[in-house]
Short mmCIF file of C-alpha atoms and ligand atoms in Angstrom, two decimals:
data_model
loop_
_atom_site.label_atom_id
_atom_site.label_comp_id
_atom_site.label_asym_id
_atom_site.label_seq_id
_atom_site.Cartn_x
_atom_site.Cartn_y
_atom_site.Cartn_z
CA MET A 8 131.12 139.26 81.32
CA LYS A 9 127.40 138.64 81.07
CA LEU A 10 125.38 141.11 83.01
CA TYR A 11 121.49 140.74 83.94
CA CYS A 12 119.64 144.06 85.38
CA VAL A 13 116.97 145.31 86.48
CA SER A 14 115.41 148.63 87.46
CA LEU A 15 112.83 148.82 89.37
CA GLY A 16 111.09 152.66 90.30
CA CYS A 17 110.94 155.68 88.79
CA PRO A 18 112.65 157.33 85.91
CA LYS A 19 115.59 158.72 87.91
CA ASN A 20 116.48 155.53 89.24
CA HIS A 21 116.57 154.20 85.54
CA ILE A 22 118.86 156.87 84.80
CA ASP A 23 120.96 156.16 87.90
CA LEU A 24 121.05 152.48 86.25
CA GLU A 25 122.03 153.74 83.06
CA MET A 26 124.82 155.74 84.87
CA ILE A 27 126.19 153.03 86.95
CA LEU A 28 126.21 150.56 83.38
CA GLY A 29 128.15 152.93 81.29
CA GLY A 30 130.81 152.60 83.47
CA LEU A 31 130.92 149.22 82.56
CA ALA A 32 130.47 149.77 79.08
CA THR A 33 133.20 147.96 77.21
CA SER A 34 133.90 144.79 79.95
CA VAL A 35 130.15 143.69 80.35
CA GLU A 36 127.73 142.07 77.86
CA LEU A 37 123.50 142.47 78.94
CA VAL A 38 122.03 139.34 78.72
CA GLN A 39 118.37 139.20 78.97
CA ASN A 40 117.61 136.15 80.48
CA PRO A 41 119.08 136.30 84.21
CA ALA A 42 120.36 132.59 83.78
CA ASP A 43 122.51 133.21 81.15
CA ALA A 44 123.73 135.84 83.72
CA GLU A 45 127.30 135.78 85.64
CA VAL A 46 126.53 139.27 87.15
CA MET A 47 123.42 140.89 88.41
CA VAL A 48 122.37 144.71 88.73
CA ILE A 49 119.28 144.81 90.79
CA ASN A 50 118.05 148.91 91.01
CA THR A 51 115.43 149.06 93.78
CA CYS A 52 113.03 151.00 94.79
CA ALA A 53 112.14 152.21 98.59
CA PHE A 54 109.27 155.05 98.51
CA ILE A 55 106.26 153.41 99.58
CA ALA A 56 105.60 149.99 101.20
CA PRO A 57 104.27 147.90 97.73
CA ALA A 58 107.55 148.96 96.41
CA LYS A 59 109.43 148.42 98.83
CA LEU A 60 107.69 144.46 98.63
CA GLU A 61 108.49 144.45 94.47
CA SER A 62 112.22 145.38 95.49
CA ILE A 63 112.61 142.32 97.84
CA GLU A 64 110.51 139.92 95.91
CA THR A 65 112.52 140.50 92.84
CA ILE A 66 115.51 140.00 94.76
CA LEU A 67 114.54 136.74 96.40
CA HIS A 68 113.24 135.39 92.66
CA LEU A 69 117.04 136.27 90.97
CA ALA A 70 119.00 134.92 94.27
CA GLN A 71 116.98 131.66 93.04
CA TYR A 72 119.59 131.58 89.87
CA LYS A 73 122.64 131.62 92.16
CA LYS A 74 121.44 128.02 93.64
CA GLU A 75 122.40 126.69 89.90
CA LYS A 76 124.86 128.64 89.39
CA PRO A 77 127.01 129.88 92.61
CA SER A 78 129.44 131.62 90.94
CA VAL A 79 127.21 134.05 89.90
CA ARG A 80 126.92 137.82 91.70
CA ILE A 81 124.26 139.71 93.08
CA MET A 82 124.66 143.27 93.67
CA VAL A 83 121.70 145.62 95.12
CA THR A 84 122.11 149.32 94.36
CA GLY A 85 119.05 151.79 94.19
CA CYS A 86 116.86 153.22 97.21
CA LEU A 87 116.51 150.02 99.08
CA PRO A 88 119.83 150.00 100.60
CA GLN A 89 119.92 153.77 100.91
CA ARG A 90 117.17 153.20 103.44
CA TYR A 91 117.74 149.43 104.42
CA GLN A 92 121.45 148.63 103.88
CA ASP A 93 121.80 147.03 107.48
CA GLU A 94 118.55 144.81 107.83
CA LEU A 95 119.45 143.63 103.80
CA VAL A 96 123.30 142.84 104.67
CA ARG A 97 121.27 140.56 107.75
CA GLU A 98 118.21 139.52 105.92
CA LEU A 99 119.57 138.65 102.50
CA PRO A 100 123.11 136.57 102.41
CA GLU A 101 122.37 136.04 99.17
CA VAL A 102 123.34 139.21 97.49
CA ASP A 103 126.82 139.63 97.45
CA ALA A 104 126.88 143.91 97.53
CA PHE A 105 124.83 146.30 98.52
CA PHE A 106 125.25 149.95 97.16
CA PRO A 107 122.89 152.76 98.70
CA SER A 108 121.82 155.77 96.02
CA ALA A 109 123.20 158.86 97.23
CA ASP A 110 126.07 158.57 95.34
CA VAL A 111 125.83 156.77 91.93
CA HIS A 112 129.51 157.59 90.77
CA ARG A 113 130.80 156.18 93.52
CA THR A 114 128.52 153.07 93.28
CA ARG A 115 130.08 152.88 89.88
CA GLN A 116 133.19 152.90 90.32
CA GLN A 117 132.92 150.32 93.13
CA ILE A 118 130.88 147.94 90.77
CA CYS A 119 134.01 148.25 88.93
CA SER A 120 137.07 147.78 91.55
CA LEU A 121 134.40 144.63 92.64
CA LEU A 122 134.11 142.71 89.02
CA GLU A 123 138.14 143.96 88.29
CA ILE A 124 137.32 145.89 85.57
CA SER A 125 138.60 149.68 84.20
CA GLU A 126 136.15 152.06 84.68
CA ASN A 127 134.34 152.97 81.33
CA LYS A 128 134.28 156.99 80.35
CA LEU A 129 130.40 156.51 79.08
CA ALA A 130 128.08 158.43 80.89
CA ARG A 131 125.11 156.78 80.68
CA TRP A 132 124.59 153.23 78.66
CA ARG A 133 120.81 154.05 77.37
CA ILE A 134 118.68 150.94 78.26
CA GLY A 135 115.42 152.45 76.88
CA HIS A 136 114.08 153.00 73.62
CA PRO A 137 117.01 154.37 71.33
CA HIS A 138 114.33 157.69 70.12
CA SER A 139 113.26 158.51 73.78
CA ALA A 140 115.15 159.69 77.57
CA TYR A 141 114.93 160.67 80.83
CA LEU A 142 116.93 164.11 81.17
CA ARG A 143 117.22 164.89 85.19
CA ILE A 144 117.32 167.96 85.80
CA ALA A 145 117.63 168.35 89.56
CA ASP A 146 117.97 165.91 92.88
CA GLY A 147 116.48 165.87 95.78
CA CYS A 148 113.23 167.77 97.34
CA ASN A 149 112.26 170.68 100.07
CA ASN A 150 108.91 169.54 100.16
CA ARG A 151 108.81 167.75 102.81
CA CYS A 152 105.47 166.59 102.55
CA SER A 153 104.25 164.76 105.48
CA TYR A 154 103.93 160.87 104.08
CA CYS A 155 106.74 161.19 101.98
CA ALA A 156 110.22 159.56 102.49
CA ILE A 157 111.85 160.69 99.20
CA PRO A 158 113.85 163.67 101.02
CA MET A 159 115.17 161.50 103.61
CA ILE A 160 116.84 158.70 100.55
CA LYS A 161 117.78 161.71 98.11
CA GLY A 162 118.10 164.73 100.52
CA GLY A 163 117.48 168.59 99.72
CA TYR A 164 116.81 169.66 96.49
CA ARG A 165 119.81 170.14 94.46
CA SER A 166 119.47 171.93 90.56
CA ARG A 167 122.04 170.36 87.75
CA ALA A 168 123.51 173.50 86.13
CA MET A 169 121.49 174.73 83.13
CA ASN A 170 124.87 174.07 81.02
CA GLU A 171 125.52 170.51 82.09
CA ILE A 172 121.47 170.06 81.62
CA VAL A 173 121.88 171.46 77.83
CA ALA A 174 125.03 169.87 77.01
CA GLU A 175 123.49 166.34 77.85
CA ALA A 176 120.57 167.34 75.68
CA GLU A 177 122.68 168.03 72.70
CA GLU A 178 124.91 164.27 73.37
CA LEU A 179 121.25 162.64 73.02
CA ALA A 180 120.44 164.51 70.72
CA ALA A 181 123.46 163.72 68.58
CA GLU A 182 123.11 159.64 69.82
CA GLY A 183 119.33 160.06 67.69
CA VAL A 184 117.43 160.65 70.79
CA SER A 185 114.15 163.12 69.66
CA GLU A 186 111.73 162.80 72.54
CA ILE A 187 113.37 164.17 75.85
CA ASN A 188 111.64 163.62 79.28
CA LEU A 189 112.45 165.85 82.29
CA VAL A 190 112.63 164.60 86.13
CA ALA A 191 113.27 165.31 89.30
CA GLN A 192 111.47 165.22 92.39
CA ASP A 193 110.03 168.50 91.78
CA THR A 194 110.91 170.26 87.72
CA THR A 195 108.82 173.19 88.64
CA ARG A 196 111.37 173.93 91.50
CA TYR A 197 114.29 174.38 88.59
CA GLY A 198 116.94 176.85 89.46
CA SER A 199 115.17 177.84 92.60
CA ASP A 200 118.84 177.17 94.25
CA LEU A 201 120.97 178.15 91.36
CA LYS A 202 121.93 182.15 90.77
CA GLU A 203 119.38 184.51 89.44
CA GLY A 204 117.90 183.40 85.74
CA CYS A 205 118.25 180.08 86.38
CA SER A 206 114.61 178.96 86.03
CA LEU A 207 112.33 176.09 84.25
CA HIS A 208 111.07 178.26 81.31
CA ARG A 209 114.85 179.50 80.38
CA LEU A 210 115.67 175.98 79.96
CA LEU A 211 112.76 174.99 78.51
CA ARG A 212 113.68 177.49 75.46
CA ARG A 213 116.90 176.56 75.19
CA LEU A 214 116.25 172.54 75.25
CA ASP A 215 113.57 173.86 72.75
CA GLU A 216 116.48 174.90 70.37
CA ILE A 217 118.26 171.63 70.02
CA LYS A 218 118.13 170.15 66.53
CA GLY A 219 116.62 166.80 66.48
CA VAL A 220 115.23 167.19 69.60
CA GLN A 221 111.07 167.09 68.62
CA TRP A 222 109.15 166.15 71.89
CA ILE A 223 110.06 167.83 75.52
CA ARG A 224 108.02 166.56 78.52
CA LEU A 225 107.75 168.10 81.73
CA LEU A 226 107.04 165.30 84.44
CA TYR A 227 106.44 165.63 88.16
CA THR A 228 105.60 169.33 88.48
CA HIS A 229 104.16 170.38 91.60
CA PRO A 230 101.05 172.74 92.06
CA ALA A 231 102.80 175.22 94.25
CA HIS A 232 104.98 175.78 92.43
CA TRP A 233 103.73 176.70 88.68
CA TYR A 234 104.07 180.59 87.50
CA PRO A 235 102.83 182.22 84.46
CA GLU A 236 105.89 182.37 82.10
CA LEU A 237 106.00 178.80 82.74
CA LEU A 238 102.57 178.40 81.34
CA GLU A 239 103.10 181.21 78.48
CA THR A 240 106.34 179.36 77.41
CA MET A 241 104.44 175.40 77.74
CA ALA A 242 102.42 177.19 75.53
CA ASP A 243 104.50 179.16 73.01
CA LEU A 244 107.41 176.52 72.15
CA ALA A 245 106.84 174.10 69.51
CA HIS A 246 108.86 171.24 71.16
CA VAL A 247 107.32 170.93 74.41
CA THR A 248 104.50 168.60 74.62
CA LYS A 249 100.93 169.69 75.53
CA TYR A 250 101.25 167.74 78.61
CA VAL A 251 101.95 168.23 81.91
CA ASP A 252 102.35 165.97 85.08
CA LEU A 253 100.56 167.44 87.65
CA PRO A 254 100.25 165.52 91.37
CA ILE A 255 97.50 167.04 93.45
CA GLN A 256 97.09 164.00 95.63
CA HIS A 257 93.88 165.42 97.37
CA VAL A 258 91.23 168.19 97.31
CA SER A 259 90.43 168.85 100.48
CA ASN A 260 91.64 171.47 102.57
CA THR A 261 92.00 169.55 105.43
CA ILE A 262 94.11 166.61 104.15
CA LEU A 263 96.20 168.78 101.98
CA GLU A 264 96.89 170.84 105.25
CA ARG A 265 97.88 167.71 106.55
CA MET A 266 99.72 166.64 104.11
CA GLY A 267 101.82 169.55 103.99
CA ARG A 268 101.28 170.36 100.38
CA LYS A 269 101.24 174.30 100.09
CA TYR A 270 98.41 174.59 98.32
CA ASP A 271 94.58 174.54 98.39
CA ARG A 272 91.73 173.84 96.85
CA ARG A 273 91.07 177.13 95.62
CA ALA A 274 94.94 177.51 94.06
CA LEU A 275 94.35 174.49 92.22
CA GLU A 276 91.23 174.87 90.73
CA ALA A 277 92.80 178.43 89.59
CA LEU A 278 95.99 176.85 87.97
CA ILE A 279 94.10 173.69 86.34
CA ARG A 280 91.60 176.46 84.82
CA MET A 281 94.95 178.69 83.85
CA MET A 282 96.61 175.88 82.34
CA ARG A 283 93.18 174.47 80.17
CA THR A 284 92.74 178.75 78.97
CA GLU A 285 96.41 179.19 77.97
CA ILE A 286 97.56 175.58 76.47
CA PRO A 287 94.95 174.57 73.71
CA ASP A 288 94.80 170.53 73.44
CA LEU A 289 96.31 170.23 77.04
CA VAL A 290 96.28 166.78 78.64
CA LEU A 291 96.73 166.69 82.49
CA ARG A 292 98.06 163.47 84.08
CA THR A 293 97.86 163.42 88.09
CA SER A 294 97.80 161.52 91.10
CA VAL A 295 96.24 161.31 93.64
CA ILE A 296 96.50 158.88 97.67
CA VAL A 297 93.38 157.54 99.01
CA GLY A 298 93.50 156.42 102.84
CA PHE A 299 95.53 159.36 104.01
CA PRO A 300 95.07 159.20 108.06
CA GLY A 301 91.90 160.75 109.33
CA GLU A 302 90.37 160.84 105.63
CA THR A 303 86.45 160.92 106.32
CA GLU A 304 83.80 159.49 103.98
CA GLY A 305 83.08 163.32 103.18
CA GLN A 306 86.37 164.14 101.96
CA PHE A 307 87.26 161.11 99.82
CA GLN A 308 83.57 162.21 98.31
CA GLU A 309 85.00 165.72 97.52
CA LEU A 310 88.06 164.05 95.86
CA LEU A 311 85.51 161.95 93.68
CA HIS A 312 83.17 165.06 92.37
CA PHE A 313 86.51 166.88 91.90
CA ILE A 314 88.14 164.11 89.50
CA ARG A 315 84.23 163.25 87.93
CA ASP A 316 84.26 167.82 87.27
CA THR A 317 87.90 168.30 86.60
CA ARG A 318 88.17 164.98 84.53
CA PHE A 319 91.87 164.59 84.27
CA GLU A 320 93.53 162.54 80.75
CA ARG A 321 95.41 160.59 82.65
CA LEU A 322 94.98 159.57 86.53
CA GLY A 323 96.61 157.05 88.77
CA VAL A 324 95.95 156.43 92.01
CA PHE A 325 98.22 155.14 95.37
CA GLU A 326 96.84 153.70 98.37
CA TYR A 327 98.26 155.81 101.30
CA SER A 328 101.32 153.78 103.25
CA ALA A 329 102.31 155.34 106.19
CA GLU A 330 106.43 155.29 105.96
CA GLU A 331 108.62 155.78 108.97
CA ASN A 332 110.11 158.61 109.98
CA THR A 333 107.97 160.53 107.98
CA THR A 334 105.38 163.22 110.10
CA ALA A 335 102.14 161.84 108.92
CA ALA A 336 103.34 158.10 110.00
CA LEU A 337 102.60 159.32 113.83
CA TYR A 338 99.48 160.70 112.54
CA LYS A 339 95.54 159.21 114.26
CA GLY A 340 92.67 157.75 111.87
CA THR A 341 94.52 155.43 110.13
CA VAL A 342 92.33 154.20 107.72
CA SER A 343 91.60 150.34 107.03
CA SER A 344 92.94 148.95 103.94
CA ALA A 345 89.67 147.34 103.16
CA LYS A 346 88.58 151.26 103.34
CA LYS A 347 91.52 152.26 101.08
CA ARG A 348 90.75 149.34 98.43
CA VAL A 349 87.36 150.55 97.78
CA ARG A 350 87.80 154.12 97.31
CA MET A 351 90.70 153.35 94.87
CA ASP A 352 88.61 150.53 93.06
CA GLU A 353 85.88 153.44 92.91
CA ILE A 354 88.13 155.99 91.50
CA MET A 355 90.01 153.76 89.10
CA ALA A 356 86.38 152.86 87.50
CA LEU A 357 84.93 156.58 87.43
CA GLN A 358 88.70 157.12 85.76
CA ALA A 359 88.13 154.58 83.25
CA ASP A 360 84.57 155.81 82.45
CA ILE A 361 86.49 159.85 82.09
CA SER A 362 89.48 157.81 79.70
CA MET A 363 86.85 155.81 77.49
CA ALA A 364 84.79 159.35 77.07
CA PHE A 365 87.79 161.20 76.29
CA ASN A 366 89.34 158.56 73.85
CA GLN A 367 86.06 158.57 71.92
CA SER A 368 86.55 161.84 71.47
CA LEU A 369 89.61 161.57 69.46
CA VAL A 370 88.44 158.94 66.85
CA GLY A 371 88.57 160.49 63.69
CA ARG A 372 91.24 162.94 64.46
CA THR A 373 94.69 163.18 62.64
CA MET A 374 97.57 162.94 65.22
CA THR A 375 101.15 162.54 65.05
CA ILE A 376 102.01 158.99 66.78
CA LEU A 377 105.58 158.22 67.84
CA VAL A 378 106.54 154.89 67.10
CA ASP A 379 108.47 153.03 69.62
CA GLU A 380 108.39 149.51 68.42
CA GLN A 381 106.78 147.19 65.80
CA GLU A 382 104.36 144.57 67.66
CA ALA A 383 106.03 140.93 67.83
CA ASP A 384 104.51 138.33 65.01
CA SER A 385 101.90 140.72 63.84
CA ASN A 386 101.52 143.66 61.44
CA LEU A 387 101.36 146.03 63.57
CA SER A 388 103.50 148.98 65.49
CA LEU A 389 103.09 150.13 68.90
CA GLY A 390 103.39 154.06 69.29
CA ARG A 391 102.29 157.03 71.98
CA THR A 392 101.18 160.41 70.97
CA GLN A 393 102.41 163.80 72.90
CA TRP A 394 100.10 162.89 75.46
CA ASP A 395 101.61 159.32 76.36
CA ALA A 396 104.32 159.53 78.91
CA PRO A 397 106.65 156.80 78.11
CA GLU A 398 106.03 153.13 80.40
CA ILE A 399 103.01 155.36 82.90
CA ASP A 400 100.02 156.43 79.99
CA ASN A 401 98.82 155.04 77.25
CA LEU A 402 99.36 152.97 73.95
CA VAL A 403 98.25 153.39 70.33
CA HIS A 404 98.26 150.25 67.99
CA LEU A 405 98.58 151.60 64.47
CA SER A 406 98.37 149.37 61.34
CA GLY A 407 101.67 148.34 60.01
CA ARG A 408 105.46 147.64 59.90
CA ILE A 409 106.81 151.55 60.76
CA GLN A 410 110.07 152.42 61.36
CA GLN A 411 110.99 152.62 65.50
CA GLY A 412 111.30 156.44 66.15
CA THR A 413 109.49 157.69 63.45
CA TYR A 414 106.57 160.54 63.82
CA VAL A 415 103.96 159.22 61.22
CA ALA A 416 100.60 161.49 61.41
CA CYS A 417 97.62 159.12 61.59
CA ARG A 418 93.94 158.88 61.97
CA ILE A 419 92.44 157.86 65.60
CA ALA A 420 90.29 154.89 63.92
CA GLY A 421 89.34 152.92 67.31
CA ALA A 422 89.39 154.15 70.80
CA GLU A 423 89.77 151.80 73.77
CA CYS A 424 89.47 152.26 77.62
CA TYR A 425 93.19 153.41 77.82
CA ASP A 426 94.74 152.79 74.64
CA LEU A 427 94.07 153.60 71.07
CA THR A 428 94.07 152.35 67.37
CA ALA A 429 95.15 154.22 64.43
CA THR A 430 96.17 154.39 60.86
CA PRO A 431 99.01 155.44 59.14
CA LEU A 432 97.81 158.42 56.95
CA ASN A 433 100.22 157.32 54.01
CA HIS A 434 102.64 155.00 55.21
CA ASP A 435 102.62 151.85 53.30
CA GLY A 436 103.23 149.53 56.25
S1 SF4 B 7 107.05 166.81 96.43
FE1 SF4 B 7 106.64 165.52 98.02
S2 SF4 B 7 105.88 163.79 97.36
FE2 SF4 B 7 107.06 164.97 96.08
S3 SF4 B 7 109.45 163.86 96.20
FE3 SF4 B 7 108.99 166.19 97.17
S4 SF4 B 7 108.42 165.70 99.46
FE4 SF4 B 7 108.14 163.73 97.96
#
């Protein structure tokens, strides 16, 4: 059976799709062209308005193929049906079945029975780069930030058992995975709901011992949940990348309090200072929200100046999106779309300068680059530094056609606003 699939949204959603595909493994052939498909699985995201729009546009776009081939079966999985099942069934008759994201194992079984195929035992059919994988350490969230719909979609925080995570990491390493990206809604809360002794720094120590694992990257940390042993462990362990994803969302104490972020500016500054001191060569990724209800020009300027002074090496900006049934959706002081756009553009313009300056400071340095793929029709390869998470951060353009999954010592030859160019030190590509 020819199956076309697409996964929108976050790496956790990506893992869900791989788990669904695992059950279909021996009965389907993945096709890259939707026109060749007999079945389509569209794994959707629904955490903010732009993500919902992208999900619906993707469904409507792929439903076009059904006009040519009415026998094509379209299945929609993920967070959109989790939030809007009834409306979707009413509004999108071209979709054959919707599967909420709450229970991915149940979705896998239901899709197998719908396609009249017996469920395969494969835990995950990984569809990304063979040398890199996401590893979920927990799901759900108890932080209840006032603007966020995720706790309504994913439920309360549930850590996976440490042995289960380590076993999966060992399986991944045995399959040739050398880069493991740890994900959850809040990785720093890992173990808080488990018995004594289960915590993120202990998990990192166990993962660091796994043979074949070169890079372990920490994504989705929460500023309020960092603790000294975690910092020490990150600085100490050889395979943990000197990269931290630390979404701050804002810096104005008034806004942080209304967001329910559980930290203030002083705590944030102290944490970032400690991180930069304790972890040499650390690169910080963050994300911020502009246009939160009531955000004044003064509060926005405070955020802009904080970004100018803190110089995050990686930064993403989101425009506030009022999500129904969240606390913030009832807040007064809506900021106009035009003003949100202006504020977003101002931050991105500033960040482009910061990123360019940081990249220029790397020219001439020798660094290890992980090769993800060879660029089509060129004598170049594409890779990443330890400071670049897959799919969200920057790329390195390497001269030479180098084997995928190779860690290559390179000299940084050139800097662009976000990407770098590099020359392998002794690679006759
Ligand atoms: S930490 Fe806050 S923003 Fe992140 S998933 Fe949890 S509630 Fe949402």
